[in-house]
Amino acid sequence: VILILLHLSRIAKILNQPKKTLEYLENGLELCKSGNIPLGLIIKLHKKLGKTYLLFNQLNKAKTHFHIIINFLESNVTDINDQVILADTYLSLAKINLKEENLSEVKLRFNKALNISKGSLKIQLKYFYERAKYNKKTEKMAYAIKLLKQALNLPGLDENTIQQHEQKRSKLIKK
């Protein structure tokens, strides 16, 4: 049932029905309270809820879900997937802290994400991009550009990823 609710939330998101998206995700989370639900599924629901609330600028609710993920995973990382989820969660919290202009917390979250993200090229790219946005906001444009160039030098990037990153870089510099 929970997987069906996850799929329905995805469809609602595609159809631009934010209230339905949240309703399906919240219902899925309620069903998890009945017990015997794999931890990975619970974390997935919290991640989707956090990202959805962040998208709708409901920062406190988003933070709540991201902190739950951190509480689950910080002491129980079992594989690379858990590391990726944890690093991505820290990047999402950094994004929230940036919106709240809590710059000291942003740095802390970035450092935690970077330390964890060594195994994931996708998360490392996201780290460099979010860190560049932070440096632009703090009026350190030269450092932001340097970070974006560093991202392009990560080993293992394919041509498509490089082109996508170049587009993000150009967009960030123009803003």
Short mmCIF file of N, CA and C in Angstrom, two decimals:
data_model
loop_
_atom_site.label_atom_id
_atom_site.label_comp_id
_atom_site.label_asym_id
_atom_site.label_seq_id
_atom_site.Cartn_x
_atom_site.Cartn_y
_atom_site.Cartn_z
N VAL A 1 0.83 -1.19 0.00
CA VAL A 1 0.00 0.00 0.00
C VAL A 1 0.87 1.26 0.00
N ILE A 2 1.95 1.22 0.79
CA ILE A 2 2.82 2.40 0.89
C ILE A 2 3.48 2.69 -0.46
N LEU A 3 3.90 1.64 -1.16
CA LEU A 3 4.51 1.85 -2.48
C LEU A 3 3.51 2.46 -3.46
N ILE A 4 2.26 2.05 -3.36
CA ILE A 4 1.22 2.63 -4.22
C ILE A 4 1.06 4.12 -3.90
N LEU A 5 1.07 4.46 -2.62
CA LEU A 5 0.96 5.88 -2.23
C LEU A 5 2.16 6.68 -2.73
N LEU A 6 3.35 6.07 -2.72
CA LEU A 6 4.53 6.75 -3.26
C LEU A 6 4.36 7.02 -4.76
N HIS A 7 3.86 6.03 -5.48
CA HIS A 7 3.63 6.22 -6.91
C HIS A 7 2.54 7.26 -7.17
N LEU A 8 1.49 7.23 -6.38
CA LEU A 8 0.43 8.23 -6.53
C LEU A 8 0.96 9.64 -6.23
N SER A 9 1.84 9.76 -5.25
CA SER A 9 2.41 11.08 -4.94
C SER A 9 3.25 11.59 -6.11
N ARG A 10 3.96 10.67 -6.74
CA ARG A 10 4.77 11.06 -7.91
C ARG A 10 3.87 11.53 -9.05
N ILE A 11 2.79 10.82 -9.28
CA ILE A 11 1.84 11.21 -10.33
C ILE A 11 1.22 12.57 -10.00
N ALA A 12 0.83 12.76 -8.75
CA ALA A 12 0.25 14.05 -8.33
C ALA A 12 1.25 15.18 -8.52
N LYS A 13 2.51 14.90 -8.25
CA LYS A 13 3.54 15.93 -8.45
C LYS A 13 3.67 16.28 -9.93
N ILE A 14 3.68 15.26 -10.77
CA ILE A 14 3.77 15.49 -12.22
C ILE A 14 2.57 16.29 -12.71
N LEU A 15 1.40 16.01 -12.15
CA LEU A 15 0.17 16.71 -12.54
C LEU A 15 0.02 18.06 -11.84
N ASN A 16 1.07 18.45 -11.10
CA ASN A 16 1.10 19.74 -10.41
C ASN A 16 -0.06 19.88 -9.41
N GLN A 17 -0.23 18.85 -8.60
CA GLN A 17 -1.23 18.85 -7.54
C GLN A 17 -0.53 18.71 -6.19
N PRO A 18 0.03 19.81 -5.69
CA PRO A 18 0.86 19.75 -4.49
C PRO A 18 0.13 19.24 -3.25
N LYS A 19 -1.12 19.61 -3.08
CA LYS A 19 -1.85 19.14 -1.90
C LYS A 19 -2.02 17.63 -1.92
N LYS A 20 -2.32 17.09 -3.09
CA LYS A 20 -2.47 15.64 -3.23
C LYS A 20 -1.13 14.93 -3.00
N THR A 21 -0.06 15.54 -3.51
CA THR A 21 1.27 14.97 -3.32
C THR A 21 1.56 14.80 -1.83
N LEU A 22 1.35 15.88 -1.09
CA LEU A 22 1.60 15.83 0.35
C LEU A 22 0.66 14.86 1.06
N GLU A 23 -0.59 14.83 0.62
CA GLU A 23 -1.57 13.94 1.24
C GLU A 23 -1.15 12.47 1.10
N TYR A 24 -0.73 12.08 -0.11
CA TYR A 24 -0.30 10.70 -0.33
C TYR A 24 0.93 10.36 0.51
N LEU A 25 1.89 11.28 0.57
CA LEU A 25 3.10 11.03 1.34
C LEU A 25 2.81 10.96 2.83
N GLU A 26 1.99 11.87 3.33
CA GLU A 26 1.63 11.86 4.75
C GLU A 26 0.87 10.58 5.11
N ASN A 27 -0.04 10.15 4.22
CA ASN A 27 -0.78 8.90 4.46
C ASN A 27 0.18 7.71 4.50
N GLY A 28 1.16 7.71 3.61
CA GLY A 28 2.16 6.65 3.61
C GLY A 28 2.93 6.61 4.92
N LEU A 29 3.28 7.78 5.42
CA LEU A 29 4.01 7.86 6.68
C LEU A 29 3.14 7.38 7.84
N GLU A 30 1.86 7.69 7.82
CA GLU A 30 0.94 7.21 8.86
C GLU A 30 0.87 5.68 8.85
N LEU A 31 0.83 5.11 7.65
CA LEU A 31 0.78 3.65 7.55
C LEU A 31 2.04 3.00 8.11
N CYS A 32 3.16 3.71 8.03
CA CYS A 32 4.42 3.17 8.57
C CYS A 32 4.35 2.98 10.08
N LYS A 33 3.50 3.73 10.73
CA LYS A 33 3.39 3.64 12.19
C LYS A 33 2.78 2.32 12.64
N SER A 34 2.16 1.60 11.70
CA SER A 34 1.55 0.32 12.05
C SER A 34 2.61 -0.76 12.30
N GLY A 35 3.85 -0.50 11.89
CA GLY A 35 4.94 -1.44 12.18
C GLY A 35 5.31 -2.32 11.02
N ASN A 36 6.43 -3.04 11.17
CA ASN A 36 6.95 -3.97 10.17
C ASN A 36 7.17 -3.36 8.79
N ILE A 37 7.56 -2.11 8.75
CA ILE A 37 7.86 -1.43 7.49
C ILE A 37 9.38 -1.27 7.42
N PRO A 38 9.99 -1.63 6.29
CA PRO A 38 11.45 -1.49 6.17
C PRO A 38 11.90 -0.04 6.38
N LEU A 39 13.03 0.10 7.06
CA LEU A 39 13.57 1.43 7.37
C LEU A 39 13.81 2.24 6.09
N GLY A 40 14.27 1.57 5.04
CA GLY A 40 14.53 2.27 3.78
C GLY A 40 13.29 2.96 3.23
N LEU A 41 12.15 2.33 3.38
CA LEU A 41 10.90 2.91 2.90
C LEU A 41 10.48 4.11 3.75
N ILE A 42 10.69 4.01 5.04
CA ILE A 42 10.37 5.14 5.94
C ILE A 42 11.26 6.33 5.61
N ILE A 43 12.54 6.06 5.40
CA ILE A 43 13.48 7.13 5.05
C ILE A 43 13.08 7.76 3.72
N LYS A 44 12.69 6.93 2.76
CA LYS A 44 12.28 7.45 1.45
C LYS A 44 11.08 8.39 1.59
N LEU A 45 10.12 8.03 2.41
CA LEU A 45 8.95 8.89 2.63
C LEU A 45 9.37 10.21 3.27
N HIS A 46 10.23 10.15 4.27
CA HIS A 46 10.69 11.39 4.92
C HIS A 46 11.47 12.26 3.93
N LYS A 47 12.28 11.63 3.10
CA LYS A 47 13.05 12.39 2.10
C LYS A 47 12.12 13.10 1.13
N LYS A 48 11.13 12.37 0.62
CA LYS A 48 10.19 12.97 -0.32
C LYS A 48 9.36 14.07 0.34
N LEU A 49 8.95 13.85 1.58
CA LEU A 49 8.20 14.89 2.30
C LEU A 49 9.07 16.12 2.53
N GLY A 50 10.31 15.91 2.95
CA GLY A 50 11.22 17.03 3.16
C GLY A 50 11.44 17.83 1.89
N LYS A 51 11.69 17.14 0.79
CA LYS A 51 11.93 17.83 -0.48
C LYS A 51 10.67 18.54 -0.97
N THR A 52 9.51 17.92 -0.76
CA THR A 52 8.26 18.55 -1.18
C THR A 52 7.98 19.80 -0.36
N TYR A 53 8.15 19.71 0.95
CA TYR A 53 7.96 20.89 1.79
C TYR A 53 8.97 21.98 1.45
N LEU A 54 10.19 21.60 1.13
CA LEU A 54 11.21 22.58 0.72
C LEU A 54 10.78 23.27 -0.57
N LEU A 55 10.25 22.49 -1.48
CA LEU A 55 9.78 23.03 -2.75
C LEU A 55 8.67 24.06 -2.54
N PHE A 56 7.82 23.82 -1.54
CA PHE A 56 6.72 24.74 -1.25
C PHE A 56 7.09 25.77 -0.18
N ASN A 57 8.38 25.84 0.11
CA ASN A 57 8.94 26.84 1.02
C ASN A 57 8.41 26.73 2.45
N GLN A 58 8.01 25.54 2.85
CA GLN A 58 7.60 25.28 4.23
C GLN A 58 8.83 24.71 4.95
N LEU A 59 9.74 25.62 5.29
CA LEU A 59 11.08 25.25 5.73
C LEU A 59 11.10 24.47 7.04
N ASN A 60 10.28 24.85 8.01
CA ASN A 60 10.29 24.14 9.29
C ASN A 60 9.84 22.69 9.15
N LYS A 61 8.80 22.48 8.34
CA LYS A 61 8.33 21.11 8.13
C LYS A 61 9.39 20.30 7.37
N ALA A 62 10.03 20.93 6.39
CA ALA A 62 11.08 20.25 5.64
C ALA A 62 12.23 19.86 6.57
N LYS A 63 12.64 20.80 7.42
CA LYS A 63 13.73 20.53 8.36
C LYS A 63 13.40 19.35 9.27
N THR A 64 12.16 19.29 9.73
CA THR A 64 11.75 18.19 10.61
C THR A 64 12.01 16.84 9.95
N HIS A 65 11.60 16.70 8.70
CA HIS A 65 11.77 15.43 8.00
C HIS A 65 13.25 15.13 7.73
N PHE A 66 14.02 16.15 7.39
CA PHE A 66 15.45 15.93 7.16
C PHE A 66 16.18 15.54 8.44
N HIS A 67 15.79 16.14 9.56
CA HIS A 67 16.42 15.78 10.83
C HIS A 67 16.08 14.34 11.24
N ILE A 68 14.89 13.90 10.91
CA ILE A 68 14.51 12.50 11.19
C ILE A 68 15.42 11.55 10.41
N ILE A 69 15.68 11.88 9.15
CA ILE A 69 16.57 11.05 8.33
C ILE A 69 17.96 11.00 8.96
N ILE A 70 18.46 12.16 9.37
CA ILE A 70 19.79 12.21 9.98
C ILE A 70 19.82 11.37 11.25
N ASN A 71 18.78 11.48 12.05
CA ASN A 71 18.73 10.68 13.29
C ASN A 71 18.75 9.18 13.00
N PHE A 72 18.07 8.77 11.93
CA PHE A 72 18.06 7.36 11.56
C PHE A 72 19.43 6.91 11.05
N LEU A 73 20.03 7.72 10.18
CA LEU A 73 21.20 7.25 9.43
C LEU A 73 22.56 7.58 10.04
N GLU A 74 22.65 8.66 10.78
CA GLU A 74 23.97 9.10 11.21
C GLU A 74 24.76 8.02 11.95
N SER A 75 24.10 7.24 12.74
CA SER A 75 24.81 6.18 13.47
C SER A 75 24.59 4.79 12.86
N ASN A 76 23.80 4.72 11.80
CA ASN A 76 23.47 3.42 11.22
C ASN A 76 23.73 3.33 9.72
N VAL A 77 24.75 4.01 9.22
CA VAL A 77 25.05 3.94 7.79
C VAL A 77 25.59 2.55 7.49
N THR A 78 24.89 1.84 6.61
CA THR A 78 25.29 0.46 6.32
C THR A 78 25.91 0.30 4.93
N ASP A 79 25.57 1.17 4.00
CA ASP A 79 26.12 1.03 2.65
C ASP A 79 26.24 2.38 1.97
N ILE A 80 26.72 2.36 0.73
CA ILE A 80 26.95 3.60 -0.01
C ILE A 80 25.64 4.35 -0.25
N ASN A 81 24.55 3.64 -0.42
CA ASN A 81 23.26 4.29 -0.63
C ASN A 81 22.86 5.13 0.59
N ASP A 82 23.11 4.59 1.78
CA ASP A 82 22.83 5.36 3.01
C ASP A 82 23.70 6.61 3.07
N GLN A 83 24.96 6.48 2.64
CA GLN A 83 25.86 7.64 2.62
C GLN A 83 25.35 8.71 1.67
N VAL A 84 24.88 8.29 0.51
CA VAL A 84 24.35 9.22 -0.48
C VAL A 84 23.13 9.94 0.08
N ILE A 85 22.22 9.20 0.69
CA ILE A 85 21.02 9.80 1.27
C ILE A 85 21.39 10.78 2.37
N LEU A 86 22.33 10.41 3.23
CA LEU A 86 22.74 11.27 4.33
C LEU A 86 23.41 12.55 3.81
N ALA A 87 24.31 12.42 2.83
CA ALA A 87 24.97 13.60 2.26
C ALA A 87 23.95 14.51 1.58
N ASP A 88 23.01 13.91 0.84
CA ASP A 88 21.97 14.69 0.16
C ASP A 88 21.09 15.40 1.18
N THR A 89 20.83 14.76 2.30
CA THR A 89 20.03 15.37 3.36
C THR A 89 20.74 16.58 3.94
N TYR A 90 22.05 16.45 4.16
CA TYR A 90 22.81 17.60 4.65
C TYR A 90 22.81 18.75 3.64
N LEU A 91 22.88 18.42 2.35
CA LEU A 91 22.81 19.47 1.33
C LEU A 91 21.44 20.14 1.32
N SER A 92 20.39 19.37 1.53
CA SER A 92 19.04 19.95 1.59
C SER A 92 18.92 20.88 2.80
N LEU A 93 19.48 20.47 3.93
CA LEU A 93 19.46 21.34 5.11
C LEU A 93 20.29 22.60 4.87
N ALA A 94 21.40 22.47 4.15
CA ALA A 94 22.21 23.65 3.81
C ALA A 94 21.40 24.62 2.96
N LYS A 95 20.63 24.06 2.04
CA LYS A 95 19.78 24.89 1.18
C LYS A 95 18.75 25.65 2.03
N ILE A 96 18.16 24.98 3.00
CA ILE A 96 17.20 25.63 3.90
C ILE A 96 17.90 26.71 4.71
N ASN A 97 19.07 26.38 5.27
CA ASN A 97 19.82 27.36 6.05
C ASN A 97 20.20 28.57 5.21
N LEU A 98 20.49 28.35 3.94
CA LEU A 98 20.81 29.44 3.03
C LEU A 98 19.59 30.34 2.82
N LYS A 99 18.42 29.73 2.65
CA LYS A 99 17.19 30.52 2.51
C LYS A 99 16.91 31.33 3.78
N GLU A 100 17.26 30.75 4.92
CA GLU A 100 17.05 31.43 6.20
C GLU A 100 18.19 32.41 6.53
N GLU A 101 19.18 32.43 5.66
CA GLU A 101 20.38 33.27 5.83
C GLU A 101 21.13 32.95 7.12
N ASN A 102 21.13 31.69 7.48
CA ASN A 102 21.88 31.19 8.62
C ASN A 102 23.20 30.63 8.08
N LEU A 103 24.13 31.53 7.76
CA LEU A 103 25.32 31.17 7.01
C LEU A 103 26.29 30.27 7.77
N SER A 104 26.35 30.39 9.08
CA SER A 104 27.25 29.51 9.83
C SER A 104 26.78 28.06 9.76
N GLU A 105 25.47 27.86 9.81
CA GLU A 105 24.92 26.51 9.68
C GLU A 105 25.13 25.96 8.27
N VAL A 106 25.05 26.85 7.27
CA VAL A 106 25.26 26.42 5.89
C VAL A 106 26.64 25.78 5.76
N LYS A 107 27.66 26.45 6.27
CA LYS A 107 29.03 25.93 6.19
C LYS A 107 29.14 24.57 6.87
N LEU A 108 28.55 24.46 8.04
CA LEU A 108 28.59 23.20 8.79
C LEU A 108 27.96 22.07 7.98
N ARG A 109 26.80 22.33 7.41
CA ARG A 109 26.10 21.31 6.61
C ARG A 109 26.91 20.92 5.37
N PHE A 110 27.49 21.93 4.71
CA PHE A 110 28.31 21.65 3.53
C PHE A 110 29.49 20.74 3.89
N ASN A 111 30.16 21.05 4.98
CA ASN A 111 31.31 20.24 5.38
C ASN A 111 30.91 18.80 5.68
N LYS A 112 29.79 18.62 6.35
CA LYS A 112 29.32 17.26 6.64
C LYS A 112 28.99 16.53 5.35
N ALA A 113 28.32 17.22 4.43
CA ALA A 113 27.96 16.59 3.15
C ALA A 113 29.20 16.19 2.37
N LEU A 114 30.19 17.08 2.33
CA LEU A 114 31.41 16.78 1.58
C LEU A 114 32.14 15.58 2.18
N ASN A 115 32.23 15.52 3.48
CA ASN A 115 32.92 14.41 4.13
C ASN A 115 32.26 13.07 3.84
N ILE A 116 30.96 13.08 3.66
CA ILE A 116 30.21 11.84 3.44
C ILE A 116 30.15 11.48 1.95
N SER A 117 30.18 12.47 1.07
CA SER A 117 29.83 12.28 -0.34
C SER A 117 30.92 11.69 -1.21
N LYS A 118 32.03 11.31 -0.66
CA LYS A 118 33.17 10.83 -1.47
C LYS A 118 32.79 9.70 -2.42
N GLY A 119 31.81 8.90 -2.08
CA GLY A 119 31.45 7.75 -2.91
C GLY A 119 30.45 8.04 -4.01
N SER A 120 29.94 9.26 -4.10
CA SER A 120 28.89 9.55 -5.07
C SER A 120 29.23 10.78 -5.90
N LEU A 121 29.41 10.56 -7.18
CA LEU A 121 29.71 11.66 -8.10
C LEU A 121 28.55 12.66 -8.15
N LYS A 122 27.33 12.15 -8.15
CA LYS A 122 26.14 13.00 -8.21
C LYS A 122 26.08 13.94 -7.01
N ILE A 123 26.34 13.42 -5.83
CA ILE A 123 26.29 14.24 -4.62
C ILE A 123 27.45 15.23 -4.59
N GLN A 124 28.62 14.81 -5.08
CA GLN A 124 29.75 15.73 -5.14
C GLN A 124 29.44 16.90 -6.07
N LEU A 125 28.83 16.62 -7.21
CA LEU A 125 28.44 17.70 -8.13
C LEU A 125 27.43 18.63 -7.47
N LYS A 126 26.46 18.04 -6.81
CA LYS A 126 25.44 18.83 -6.12
C LYS A 126 26.10 19.69 -5.04
N TYR A 127 27.06 19.11 -4.32
CA TYR A 127 27.79 19.86 -3.30
C TYR A 127 28.46 21.10 -3.91
N PHE A 128 29.20 20.91 -4.99
CA PHE A 128 29.91 22.04 -5.60
C PHE A 128 28.94 23.11 -6.08
N TYR A 129 27.81 22.68 -6.66
CA TYR A 129 26.84 23.64 -7.17
C TYR A 129 26.19 24.43 -6.02
N GLU A 130 25.74 23.72 -4.98
CA GLU A 130 25.11 24.40 -3.84
C GLU A 130 26.12 25.30 -3.12
N ARG A 131 27.36 24.84 -3.01
CA ARG A 131 28.40 25.64 -2.35
C ARG A 131 28.69 26.90 -3.17
N ALA A 132 28.65 26.77 -4.50
CA ALA A 132 28.86 27.93 -5.37
C ALA A 132 27.72 28.94 -5.19
N LYS A 133 26.48 28.44 -5.06
CA LYS A 133 25.34 29.35 -4.82
C LYS A 133 25.52 30.07 -3.49
N TYR A 134 25.99 29.36 -2.50
CA TYR A 134 26.25 29.97 -1.19
C TYR A 134 27.30 31.07 -1.31
N ASN A 135 28.39 30.79 -2.01
CA ASN A 135 29.46 31.78 -2.15
C ASN A 135 29.01 32.98 -2.98
N LYS A 136 28.14 32.75 -3.92
CA LYS A 136 27.59 33.88 -4.68
C LYS A 136 26.76 34.76 -3.74
N LYS A 137 25.96 34.13 -2.90
CA LYS A 137 25.12 34.88 -1.96
C LYS A 137 25.96 35.68 -0.97
N THR A 138 27.12 35.14 -0.60
CA THR A 138 28.00 35.85 0.34
C THR A 138 28.99 36.74 -0.41
N GLU A 139 28.70 36.99 -1.67
CA GLU A 139 29.47 37.91 -2.53
C GLU A 139 30.91 37.48 -2.72
N LYS A 140 31.11 36.20 -2.85
CA LYS A 140 32.43 35.65 -3.16
C LYS A 140 32.36 34.96 -4.53
N MET A 141 32.08 35.76 -5.55
CA MET A 141 31.83 35.23 -6.89
C MET A 141 33.04 34.50 -7.46
N ALA A 142 34.24 35.02 -7.22
CA ALA A 142 35.44 34.36 -7.75
C ALA A 142 35.57 32.94 -7.19
N TYR A 143 35.27 32.79 -5.91
CA TYR A 143 35.35 31.46 -5.30
C TYR A 143 34.22 30.57 -5.83
N ALA A 144 33.06 31.14 -6.08
CA ALA A 144 31.95 30.37 -6.64
C ALA A 144 32.34 29.81 -8.00
N ILE A 145 32.96 30.63 -8.83
CA ILE A 145 33.39 30.18 -10.16
C ILE A 145 34.46 29.09 -10.02
N LYS A 146 35.37 29.27 -9.07
CA LYS A 146 36.42 28.27 -8.83
C LYS A 146 35.80 26.92 -8.45
N LEU A 147 34.79 26.95 -7.59
CA LEU A 147 34.12 25.70 -7.18
C LEU A 147 33.46 25.01 -8.37
N LEU A 148 32.83 25.80 -9.23
CA LEU A 148 32.16 25.23 -10.40
C LEU A 148 33.18 24.60 -11.35
N LYS A 149 34.35 25.22 -11.47
CA LYS A 149 35.40 24.64 -12.31
C LYS A 149 35.95 23.36 -11.68
N GLN A 150 36.08 23.35 -10.36
CA GLN A 150 36.53 22.15 -9.66
C GLN A 150 35.58 20.98 -9.93
N ALA A 151 34.31 21.27 -9.96
CA ALA A 151 33.32 20.22 -10.19
C ALA A 151 33.53 19.57 -11.55
N LEU A 152 33.92 20.37 -12.53
CA LEU A 152 34.14 19.82 -13.87
C LEU A 152 35.37 18.93 -13.94
N ASN A 153 36.24 19.01 -12.95
CA ASN A 153 37.45 18.19 -12.93
C ASN A 153 37.29 16.91 -12.12
N LEU A 154 36.10 16.64 -11.63
CA LEU A 154 35.88 15.40 -10.89
C LEU A 154 36.09 14.20 -11.82
N PRO A 155 36.80 13.18 -11.35
CA PRO A 155 37.02 12.01 -12.20
C PRO A 155 35.72 11.23 -12.42
N GLY A 156 35.55 10.76 -13.65
CA GLY A 156 34.40 9.92 -13.95
C GLY A 156 33.21 10.64 -14.57
N LEU A 157 33.34 11.93 -14.86
CA LEU A 157 32.22 12.66 -15.47
C LEU A 157 32.08 12.29 -16.94
N ASP A 158 30.86 12.04 -17.37
CA ASP A 158 30.64 11.80 -18.79
C ASP A 158 30.29 13.12 -19.48
N GLU A 159 30.29 13.09 -20.79
CA GLU A 159 30.08 14.32 -21.58
C GLU A 159 28.73 14.97 -21.29
N ASN A 160 27.69 14.17 -21.16
CA ASN A 160 26.35 14.68 -20.88
C ASN A 160 26.30 15.42 -19.54
N THR A 161 26.92 14.84 -18.52
CA THR A 161 26.96 15.46 -17.19
C THR A 161 27.73 16.77 -17.24
N ILE A 162 28.83 16.79 -17.99
CA ILE A 162 29.63 18.02 -18.13
C ILE A 162 28.79 19.11 -18.78
N GLN A 163 28.05 18.78 -19.82
CA GLN A 163 27.20 19.78 -20.49
C GLN A 163 26.12 20.30 -19.55
N GLN A 164 25.49 19.42 -18.80
CA GLN A 164 24.46 19.85 -17.84
C GLN A 164 25.06 20.78 -16.79
N HIS A 165 26.25 20.43 -16.32
CA HIS A 165 26.91 21.25 -15.30
C HIS A 165 27.29 22.62 -15.88
N GLU A 166 27.75 22.64 -17.13
CA GLU A 166 28.09 23.91 -17.78
C GLU A 166 26.87 24.82 -17.87
N GLN A 167 25.70 24.24 -18.15
CA GLN A 167 24.47 25.03 -18.21
C GLN A 167 24.14 25.61 -16.84
N LYS A 168 24.26 24.81 -15.80
CA LYS A 168 24.01 25.30 -14.44
C LYS A 168 24.99 26.40 -14.08
N ARG A 169 26.25 26.19 -14.46
CA ARG A 169 27.30 27.18 -14.17
C ARG A 169 26.98 28.51 -14.84
N SER A 170 26.62 28.45 -16.13
CA SER A 170 26.29 29.68 -16.87
C SER A 170 25.10 30.39 -16.25
N LYS A 171 24.09 29.61 -15.88
CA LYS A 171 22.89 30.18 -15.27
C LYS A 171 23.22 30.86 -13.94
N LEU A 172 24.05 30.23 -13.12
CA LEU A 172 24.41 30.78 -11.82
C LEU A 172 25.22 32.07 -11.98
N ILE A 173 26.12 32.09 -12.94
CA ILE A 173 26.97 33.27 -13.14
C ILE A 173 26.15 34.45 -13.65
N LYS A 174 25.13 34.19 -14.49
CA LYS A 174 24.31 35.26 -15.06
C LYS A 174 23.37 35.90 -14.06
N LYS A 175 22.92 35.12 -13.06
CA LYS A 175 21.93 35.64 -12.10
C LYS A 175 22.42 36.86 -11.39
#
